[in-house]
mmCIF file of N, CA and C in Angstrom:
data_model
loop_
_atom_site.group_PDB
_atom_site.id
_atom_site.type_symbol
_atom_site.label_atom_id
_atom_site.label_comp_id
_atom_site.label_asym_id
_atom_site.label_seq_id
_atom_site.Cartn_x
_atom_site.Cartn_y
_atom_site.Cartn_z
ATOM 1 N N UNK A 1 -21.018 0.393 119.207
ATOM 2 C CA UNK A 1 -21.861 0.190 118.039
ATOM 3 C C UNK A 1 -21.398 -1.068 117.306
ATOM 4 N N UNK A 2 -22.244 -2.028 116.866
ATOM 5 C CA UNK A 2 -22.207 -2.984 115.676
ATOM 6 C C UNK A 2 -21.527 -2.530 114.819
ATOM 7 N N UNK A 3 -20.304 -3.336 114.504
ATOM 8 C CA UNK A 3 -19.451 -3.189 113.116
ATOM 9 C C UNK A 3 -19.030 -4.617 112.638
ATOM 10 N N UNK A 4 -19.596 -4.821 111.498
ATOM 11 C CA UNK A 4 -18.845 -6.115 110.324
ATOM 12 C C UNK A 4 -17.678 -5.900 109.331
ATOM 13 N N UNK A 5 -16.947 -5.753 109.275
ATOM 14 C CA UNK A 5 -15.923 -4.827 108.650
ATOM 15 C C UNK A 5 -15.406 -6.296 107.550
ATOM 16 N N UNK A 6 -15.742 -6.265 106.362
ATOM 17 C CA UNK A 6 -15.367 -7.291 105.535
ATOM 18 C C UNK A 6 -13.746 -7.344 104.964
ATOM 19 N N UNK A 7 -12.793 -8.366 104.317
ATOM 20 C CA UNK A 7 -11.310 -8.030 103.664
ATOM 21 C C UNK A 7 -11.533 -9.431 103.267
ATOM 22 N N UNK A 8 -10.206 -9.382 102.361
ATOM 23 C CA UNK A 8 -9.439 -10.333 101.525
ATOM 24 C C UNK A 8 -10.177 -10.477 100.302
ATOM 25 N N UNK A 9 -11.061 -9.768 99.643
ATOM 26 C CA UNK A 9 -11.524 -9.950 98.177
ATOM 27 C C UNK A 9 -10.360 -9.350 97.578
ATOM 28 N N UNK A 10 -10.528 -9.767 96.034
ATOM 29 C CA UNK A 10 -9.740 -9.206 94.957
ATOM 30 C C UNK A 10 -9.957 -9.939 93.879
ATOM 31 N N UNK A 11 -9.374 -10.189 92.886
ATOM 32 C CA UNK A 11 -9.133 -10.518 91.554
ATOM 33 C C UNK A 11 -8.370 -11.687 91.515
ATOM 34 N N UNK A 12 -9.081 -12.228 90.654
ATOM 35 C CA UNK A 12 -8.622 -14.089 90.671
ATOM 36 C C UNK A 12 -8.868 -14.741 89.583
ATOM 37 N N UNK A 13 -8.185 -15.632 89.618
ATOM 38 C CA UNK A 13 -8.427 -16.491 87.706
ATOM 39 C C UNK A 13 -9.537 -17.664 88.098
ATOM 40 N N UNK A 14 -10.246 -17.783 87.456
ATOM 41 C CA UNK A 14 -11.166 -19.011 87.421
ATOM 42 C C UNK A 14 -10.609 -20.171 88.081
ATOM 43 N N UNK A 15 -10.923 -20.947 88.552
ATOM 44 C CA UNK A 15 -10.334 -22.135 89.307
ATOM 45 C C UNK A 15 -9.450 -21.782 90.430
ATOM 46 N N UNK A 16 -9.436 -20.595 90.886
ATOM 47 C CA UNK A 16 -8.551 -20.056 92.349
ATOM 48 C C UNK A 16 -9.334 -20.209 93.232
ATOM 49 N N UNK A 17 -8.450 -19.679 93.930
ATOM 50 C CA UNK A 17 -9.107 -19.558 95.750
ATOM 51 C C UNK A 17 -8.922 -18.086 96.704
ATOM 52 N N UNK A 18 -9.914 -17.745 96.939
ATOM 53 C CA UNK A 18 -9.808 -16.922 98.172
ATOM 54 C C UNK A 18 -10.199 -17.184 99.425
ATOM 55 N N UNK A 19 -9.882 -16.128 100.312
ATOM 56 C CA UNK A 19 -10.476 -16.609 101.890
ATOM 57 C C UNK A 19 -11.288 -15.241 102.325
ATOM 58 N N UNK A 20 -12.118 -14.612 102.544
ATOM 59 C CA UNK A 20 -12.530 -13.683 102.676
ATOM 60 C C UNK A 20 -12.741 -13.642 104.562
ATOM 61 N N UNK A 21 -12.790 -12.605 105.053
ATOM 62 C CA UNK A 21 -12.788 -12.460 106.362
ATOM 63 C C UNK A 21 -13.495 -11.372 106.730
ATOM 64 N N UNK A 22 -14.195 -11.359 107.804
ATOM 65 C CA UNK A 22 -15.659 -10.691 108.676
ATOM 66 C C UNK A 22 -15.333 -10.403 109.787
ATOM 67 N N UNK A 23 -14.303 -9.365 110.266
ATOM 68 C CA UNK A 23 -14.161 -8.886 111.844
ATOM 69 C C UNK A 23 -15.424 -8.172 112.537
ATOM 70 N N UNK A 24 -15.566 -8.726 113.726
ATOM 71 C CA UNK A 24 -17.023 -8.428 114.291
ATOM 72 C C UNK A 24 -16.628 -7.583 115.521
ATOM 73 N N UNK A 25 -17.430 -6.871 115.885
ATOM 74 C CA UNK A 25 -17.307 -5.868 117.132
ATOM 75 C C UNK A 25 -18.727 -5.602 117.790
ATOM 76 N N UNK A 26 -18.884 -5.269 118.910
ATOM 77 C CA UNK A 26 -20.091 -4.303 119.389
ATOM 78 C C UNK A 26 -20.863 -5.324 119.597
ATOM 79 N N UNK A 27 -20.944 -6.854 119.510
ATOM 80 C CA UNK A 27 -21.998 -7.473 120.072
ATOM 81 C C UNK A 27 -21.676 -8.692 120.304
ATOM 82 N N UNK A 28 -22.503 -9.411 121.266
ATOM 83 C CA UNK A 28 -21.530 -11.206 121.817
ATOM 84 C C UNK A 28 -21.433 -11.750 120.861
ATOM 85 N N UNK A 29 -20.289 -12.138 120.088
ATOM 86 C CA UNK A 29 -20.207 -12.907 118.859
ATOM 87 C C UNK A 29 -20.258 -13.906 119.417
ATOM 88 N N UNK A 30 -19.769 -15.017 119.934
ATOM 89 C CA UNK A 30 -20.112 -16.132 120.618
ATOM 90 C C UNK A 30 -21.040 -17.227 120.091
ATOM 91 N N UNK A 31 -22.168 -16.091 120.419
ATOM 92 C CA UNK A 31 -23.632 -16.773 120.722
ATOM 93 C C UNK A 31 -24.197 -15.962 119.346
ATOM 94 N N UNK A 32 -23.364 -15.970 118.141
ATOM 95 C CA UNK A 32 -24.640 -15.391 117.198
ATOM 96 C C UNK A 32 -24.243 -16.531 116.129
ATOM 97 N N UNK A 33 -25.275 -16.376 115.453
ATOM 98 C CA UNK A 33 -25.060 -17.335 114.003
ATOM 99 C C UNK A 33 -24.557 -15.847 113.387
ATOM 100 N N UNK A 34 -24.017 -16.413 111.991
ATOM 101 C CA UNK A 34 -23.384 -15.702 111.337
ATOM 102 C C UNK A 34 -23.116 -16.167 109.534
ATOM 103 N N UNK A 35 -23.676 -14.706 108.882
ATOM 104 C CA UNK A 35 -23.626 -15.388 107.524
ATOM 105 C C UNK A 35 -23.201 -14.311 106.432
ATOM 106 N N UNK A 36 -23.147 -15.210 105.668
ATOM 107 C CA UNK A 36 -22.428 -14.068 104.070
ATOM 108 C C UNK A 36 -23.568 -14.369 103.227
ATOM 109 N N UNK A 37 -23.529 -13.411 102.330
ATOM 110 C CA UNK A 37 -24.154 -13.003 101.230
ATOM 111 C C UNK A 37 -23.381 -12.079 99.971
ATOM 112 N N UNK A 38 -24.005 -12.236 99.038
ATOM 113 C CA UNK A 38 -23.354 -11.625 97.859
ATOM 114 C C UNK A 38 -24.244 -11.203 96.989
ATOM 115 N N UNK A 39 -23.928 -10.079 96.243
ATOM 116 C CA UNK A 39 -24.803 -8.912 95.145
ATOM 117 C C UNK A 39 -23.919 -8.998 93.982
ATOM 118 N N UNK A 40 -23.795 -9.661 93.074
ATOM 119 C CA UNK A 40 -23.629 -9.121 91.774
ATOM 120 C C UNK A 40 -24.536 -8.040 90.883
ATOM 121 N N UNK A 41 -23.329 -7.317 90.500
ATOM 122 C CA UNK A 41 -24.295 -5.993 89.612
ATOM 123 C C UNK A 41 -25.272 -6.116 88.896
ATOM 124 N N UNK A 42 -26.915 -6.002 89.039
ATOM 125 C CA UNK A 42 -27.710 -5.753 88.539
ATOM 126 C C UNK A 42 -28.396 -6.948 89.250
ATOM 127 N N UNK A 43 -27.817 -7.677 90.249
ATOM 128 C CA UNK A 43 -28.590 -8.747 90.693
ATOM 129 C C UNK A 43 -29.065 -8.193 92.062
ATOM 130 N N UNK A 44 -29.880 -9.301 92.870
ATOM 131 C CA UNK A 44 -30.579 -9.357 94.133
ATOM 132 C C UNK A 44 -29.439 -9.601 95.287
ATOM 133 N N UNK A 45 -29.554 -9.141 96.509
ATOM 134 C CA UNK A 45 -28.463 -10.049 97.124
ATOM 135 C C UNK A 45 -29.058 -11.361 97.692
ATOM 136 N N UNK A 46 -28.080 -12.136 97.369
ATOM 137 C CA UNK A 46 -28.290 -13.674 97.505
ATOM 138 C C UNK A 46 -27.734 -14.131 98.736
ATOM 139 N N UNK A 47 -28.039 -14.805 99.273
ATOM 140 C CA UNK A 47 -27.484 -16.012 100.721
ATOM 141 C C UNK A 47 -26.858 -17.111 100.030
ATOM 142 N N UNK A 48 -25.303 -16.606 100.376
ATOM 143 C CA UNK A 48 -24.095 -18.156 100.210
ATOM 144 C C UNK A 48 -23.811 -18.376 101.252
ATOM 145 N N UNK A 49 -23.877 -18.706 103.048
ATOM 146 C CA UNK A 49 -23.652 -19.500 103.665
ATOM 147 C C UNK A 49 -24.456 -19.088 104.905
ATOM 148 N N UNK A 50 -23.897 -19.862 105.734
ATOM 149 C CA UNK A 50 -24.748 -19.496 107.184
ATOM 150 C C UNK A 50 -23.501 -20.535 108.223
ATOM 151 N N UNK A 51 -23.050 -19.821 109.179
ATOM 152 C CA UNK A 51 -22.899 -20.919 110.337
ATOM 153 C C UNK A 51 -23.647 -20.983 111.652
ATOM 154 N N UNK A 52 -23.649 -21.399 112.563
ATOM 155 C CA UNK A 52 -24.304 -21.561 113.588
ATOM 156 C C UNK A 52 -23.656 -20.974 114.822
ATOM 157 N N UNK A 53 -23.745 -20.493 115.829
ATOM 158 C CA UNK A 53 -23.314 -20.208 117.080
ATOM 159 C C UNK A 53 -22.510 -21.284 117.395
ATOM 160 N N UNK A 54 -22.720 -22.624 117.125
ATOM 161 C CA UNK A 54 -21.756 -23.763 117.749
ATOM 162 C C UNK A 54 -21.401 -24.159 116.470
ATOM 163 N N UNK A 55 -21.647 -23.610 115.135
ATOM 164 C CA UNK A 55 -20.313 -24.367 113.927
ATOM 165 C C UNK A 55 -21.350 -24.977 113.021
ATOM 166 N N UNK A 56 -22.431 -25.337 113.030
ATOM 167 C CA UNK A 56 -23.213 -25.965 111.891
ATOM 168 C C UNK A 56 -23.235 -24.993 110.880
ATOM 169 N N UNK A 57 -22.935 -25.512 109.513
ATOM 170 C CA UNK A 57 -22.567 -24.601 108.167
ATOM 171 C C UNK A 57 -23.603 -25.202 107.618
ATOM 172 N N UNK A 58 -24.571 -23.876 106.289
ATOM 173 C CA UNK A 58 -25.354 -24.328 105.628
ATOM 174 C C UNK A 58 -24.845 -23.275 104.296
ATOM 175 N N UNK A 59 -25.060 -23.911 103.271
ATOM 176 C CA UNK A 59 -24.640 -23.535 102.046
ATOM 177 C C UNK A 59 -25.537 -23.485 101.007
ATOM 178 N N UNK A 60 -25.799 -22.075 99.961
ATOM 179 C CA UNK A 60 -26.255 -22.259 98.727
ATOM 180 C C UNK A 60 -25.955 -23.498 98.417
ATOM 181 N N UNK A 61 -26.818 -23.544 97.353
ATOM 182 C CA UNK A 61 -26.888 -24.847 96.081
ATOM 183 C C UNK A 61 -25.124 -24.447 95.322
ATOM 184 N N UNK A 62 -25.244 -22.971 94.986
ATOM 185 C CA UNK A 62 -24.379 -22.497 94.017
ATOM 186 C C UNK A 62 -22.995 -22.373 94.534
ATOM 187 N N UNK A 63 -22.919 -23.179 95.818
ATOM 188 C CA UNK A 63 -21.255 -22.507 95.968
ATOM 189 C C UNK A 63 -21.304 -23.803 96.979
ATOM 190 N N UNK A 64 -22.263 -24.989 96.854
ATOM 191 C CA UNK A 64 -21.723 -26.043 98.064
ATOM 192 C C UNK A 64 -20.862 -26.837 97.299
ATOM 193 N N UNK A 65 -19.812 -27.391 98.184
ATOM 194 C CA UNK A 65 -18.854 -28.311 97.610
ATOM 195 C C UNK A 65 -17.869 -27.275 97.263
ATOM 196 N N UNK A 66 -17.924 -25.884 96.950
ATOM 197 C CA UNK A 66 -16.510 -25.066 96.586
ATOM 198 C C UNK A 66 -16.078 -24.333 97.759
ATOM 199 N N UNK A 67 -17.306 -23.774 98.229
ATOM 200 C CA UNK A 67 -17.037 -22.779 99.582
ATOM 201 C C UNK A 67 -17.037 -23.721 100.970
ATOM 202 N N UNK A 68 -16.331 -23.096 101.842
ATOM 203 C CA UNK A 68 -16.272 -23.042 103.369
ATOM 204 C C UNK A 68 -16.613 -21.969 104.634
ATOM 205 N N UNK A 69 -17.276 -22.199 104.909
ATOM 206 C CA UNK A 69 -17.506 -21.051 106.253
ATOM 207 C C UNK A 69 -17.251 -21.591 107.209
ATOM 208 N N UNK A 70 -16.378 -20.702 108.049
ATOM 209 C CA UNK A 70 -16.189 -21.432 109.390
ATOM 210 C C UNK A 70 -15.847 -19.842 110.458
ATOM 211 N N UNK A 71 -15.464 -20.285 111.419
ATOM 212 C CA UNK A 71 -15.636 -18.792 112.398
ATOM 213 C C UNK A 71 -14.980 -19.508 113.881
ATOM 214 N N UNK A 72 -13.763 -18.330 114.302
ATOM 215 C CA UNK A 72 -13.059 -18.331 115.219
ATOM 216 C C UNK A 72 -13.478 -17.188 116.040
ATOM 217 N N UNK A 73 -13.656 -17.594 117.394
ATOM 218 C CA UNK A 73 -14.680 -16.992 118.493
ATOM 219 C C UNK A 73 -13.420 -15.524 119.480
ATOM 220 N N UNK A 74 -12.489 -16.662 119.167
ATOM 221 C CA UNK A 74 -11.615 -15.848 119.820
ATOM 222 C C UNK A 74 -11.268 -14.749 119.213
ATOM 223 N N UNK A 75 -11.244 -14.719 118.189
ATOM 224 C CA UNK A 75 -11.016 -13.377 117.106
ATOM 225 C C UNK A 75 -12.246 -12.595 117.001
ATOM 226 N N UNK A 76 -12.926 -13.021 117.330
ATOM 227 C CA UNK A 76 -14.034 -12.496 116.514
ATOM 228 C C UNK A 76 -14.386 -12.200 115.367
ATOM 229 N N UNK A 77 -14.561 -13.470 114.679
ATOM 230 C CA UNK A 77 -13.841 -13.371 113.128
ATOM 231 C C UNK A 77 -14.650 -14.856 112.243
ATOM 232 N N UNK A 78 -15.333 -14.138 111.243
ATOM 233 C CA UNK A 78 -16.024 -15.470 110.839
ATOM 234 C C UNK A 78 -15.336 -15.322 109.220
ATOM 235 N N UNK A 79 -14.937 -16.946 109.046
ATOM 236 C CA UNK A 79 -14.407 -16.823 107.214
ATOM 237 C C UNK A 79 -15.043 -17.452 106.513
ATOM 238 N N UNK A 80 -14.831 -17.248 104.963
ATOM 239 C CA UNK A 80 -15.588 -17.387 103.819
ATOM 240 C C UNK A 80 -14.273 -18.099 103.085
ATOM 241 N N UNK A 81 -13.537 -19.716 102.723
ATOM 242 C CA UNK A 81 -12.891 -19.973 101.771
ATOM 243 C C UNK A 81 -13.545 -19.995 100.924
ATOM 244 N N UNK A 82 -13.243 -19.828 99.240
ATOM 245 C CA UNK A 82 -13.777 -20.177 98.284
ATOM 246 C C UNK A 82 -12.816 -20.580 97.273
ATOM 247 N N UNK A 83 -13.062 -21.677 97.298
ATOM 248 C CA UNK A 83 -12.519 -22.316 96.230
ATOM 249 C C UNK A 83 -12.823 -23.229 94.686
ATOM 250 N N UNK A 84 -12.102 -23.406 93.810
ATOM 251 C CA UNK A 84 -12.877 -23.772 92.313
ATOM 252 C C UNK A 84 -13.393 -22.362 91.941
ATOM 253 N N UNK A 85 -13.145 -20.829 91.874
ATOM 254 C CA UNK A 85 -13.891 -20.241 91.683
ATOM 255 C C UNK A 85 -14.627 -19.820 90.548
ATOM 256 N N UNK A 86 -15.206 -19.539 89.939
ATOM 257 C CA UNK A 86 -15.958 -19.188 88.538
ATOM 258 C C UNK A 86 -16.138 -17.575 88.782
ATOM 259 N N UNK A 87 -16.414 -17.541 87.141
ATOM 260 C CA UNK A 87 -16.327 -15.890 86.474
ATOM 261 C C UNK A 87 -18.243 -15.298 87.456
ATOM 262 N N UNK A 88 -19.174 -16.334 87.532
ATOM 263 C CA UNK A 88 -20.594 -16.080 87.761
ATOM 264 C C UNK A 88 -19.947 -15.757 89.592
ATOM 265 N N UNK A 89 -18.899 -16.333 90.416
ATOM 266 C CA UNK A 89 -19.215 -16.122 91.954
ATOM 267 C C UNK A 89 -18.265 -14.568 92.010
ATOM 268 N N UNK A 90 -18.646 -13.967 90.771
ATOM 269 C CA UNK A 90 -17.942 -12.195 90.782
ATOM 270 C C UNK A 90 -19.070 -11.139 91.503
ATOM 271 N N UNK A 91 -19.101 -10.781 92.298
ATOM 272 C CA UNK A 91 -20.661 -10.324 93.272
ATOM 273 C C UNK A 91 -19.194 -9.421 94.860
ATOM 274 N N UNK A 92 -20.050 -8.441 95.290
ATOM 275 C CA UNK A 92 -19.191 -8.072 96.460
ATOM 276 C C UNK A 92 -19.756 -8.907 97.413
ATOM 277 N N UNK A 93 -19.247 -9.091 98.229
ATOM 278 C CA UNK A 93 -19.815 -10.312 99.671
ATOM 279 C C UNK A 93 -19.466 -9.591 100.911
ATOM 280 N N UNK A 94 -20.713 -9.641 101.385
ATOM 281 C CA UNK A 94 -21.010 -9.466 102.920
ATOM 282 C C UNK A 94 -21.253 -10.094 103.842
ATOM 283 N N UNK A 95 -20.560 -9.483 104.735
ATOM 284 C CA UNK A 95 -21.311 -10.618 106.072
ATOM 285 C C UNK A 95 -22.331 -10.048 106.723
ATOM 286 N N UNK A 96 -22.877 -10.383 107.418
ATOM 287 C CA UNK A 96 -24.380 -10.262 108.225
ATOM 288 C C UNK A 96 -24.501 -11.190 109.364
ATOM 289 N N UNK A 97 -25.269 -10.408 110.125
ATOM 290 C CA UNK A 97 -26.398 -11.118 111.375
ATOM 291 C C UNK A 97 -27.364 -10.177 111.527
ATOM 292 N N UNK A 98 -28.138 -10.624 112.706
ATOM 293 C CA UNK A 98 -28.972 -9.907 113.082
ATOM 294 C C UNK A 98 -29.037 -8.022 113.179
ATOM 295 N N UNK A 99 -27.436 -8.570 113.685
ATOM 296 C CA UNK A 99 -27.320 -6.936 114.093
ATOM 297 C C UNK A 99 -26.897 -5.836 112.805
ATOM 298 N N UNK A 100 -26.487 -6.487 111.726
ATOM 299 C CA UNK A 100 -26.569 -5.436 110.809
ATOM 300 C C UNK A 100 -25.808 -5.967 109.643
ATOM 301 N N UNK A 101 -25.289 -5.544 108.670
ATOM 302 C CA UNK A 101 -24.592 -5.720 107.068
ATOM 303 C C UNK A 101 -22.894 -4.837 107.168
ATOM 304 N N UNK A 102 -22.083 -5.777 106.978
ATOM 305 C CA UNK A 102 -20.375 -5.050 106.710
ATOM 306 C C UNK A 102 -21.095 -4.385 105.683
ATOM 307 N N UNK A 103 -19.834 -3.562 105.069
ATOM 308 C CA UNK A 103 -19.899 -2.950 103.908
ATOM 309 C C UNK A 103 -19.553 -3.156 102.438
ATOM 310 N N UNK A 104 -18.856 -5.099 102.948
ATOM 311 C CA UNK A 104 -19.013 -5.604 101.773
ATOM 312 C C UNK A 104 -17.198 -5.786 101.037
ATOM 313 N N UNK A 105 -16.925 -6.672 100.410
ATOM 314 C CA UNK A 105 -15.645 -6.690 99.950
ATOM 315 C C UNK A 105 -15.900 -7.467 98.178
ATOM 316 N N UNK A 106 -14.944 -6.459 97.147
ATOM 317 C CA UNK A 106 -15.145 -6.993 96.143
ATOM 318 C C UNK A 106 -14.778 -8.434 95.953
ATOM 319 N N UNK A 107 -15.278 -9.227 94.928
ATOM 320 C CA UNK A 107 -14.476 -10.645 94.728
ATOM 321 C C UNK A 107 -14.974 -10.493 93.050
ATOM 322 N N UNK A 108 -14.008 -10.418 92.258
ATOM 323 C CA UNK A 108 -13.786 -10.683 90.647
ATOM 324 C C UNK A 108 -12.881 -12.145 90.063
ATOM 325 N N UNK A 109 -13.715 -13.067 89.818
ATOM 326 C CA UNK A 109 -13.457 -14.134 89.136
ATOM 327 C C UNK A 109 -13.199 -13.468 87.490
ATOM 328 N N UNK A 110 -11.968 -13.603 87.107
ATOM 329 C CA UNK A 110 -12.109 -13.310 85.342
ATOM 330 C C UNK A 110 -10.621 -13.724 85.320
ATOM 331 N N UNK A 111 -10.431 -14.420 84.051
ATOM 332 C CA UNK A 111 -9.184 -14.790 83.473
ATOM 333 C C UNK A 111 -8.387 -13.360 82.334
#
């Protein structure tokens, strides 16, 4: 079975950095694009990145220039740096593809 299993959120001061991480199982990671998204409480979930099967990264407006996505094949493992962070990129973040939604990892920007 498809599993996205999300880690490394937590609690951070404004202007930090995290790396968030997306272990993948149950389907050819290889050959999939692969992307994150994020829900802040009372909001929609939104699309902050996308990579490509061969590495092309596409980024919100709201997090280009701070965030990084990138993804190691051999792991099966796609990451989320974020850096410069702000109190507004406080939302749980998921990863996604086709095949389905992790369950999501908190990330709290607050001083």
């Amino acid at each position: 079975q498809v599993q996205l299993v999300e880690s490394g959120g937590g609690l951070v001061q404004p202007g930090g950095s995290l790396r968030l991480s997306c272990a993948a199982s149950g389907f050819t990671f290889n050959i999939a694009d692969m992307l994150w998204y994020r829900q802040a409480p009372g909001k929609q979930r939104e699309w902050v990145a996308t990579i490509t099967k061969i590495g092309g990264a596409y980024y919100a407006g709201s997090v280009k220039g701070r965030f990084t996505i990138s993804r190691e094949n051999a792991k099966n493992t796609v990451y989320l740096q974020m850096n410069s962070l702000k109190p507004e990129d406080t939302a749980v973040y998921y990863c996604h593809n086709l095949s389905g939604w992790g369950r999501g990892t908190q990330v709290t920007v607050s001083s």
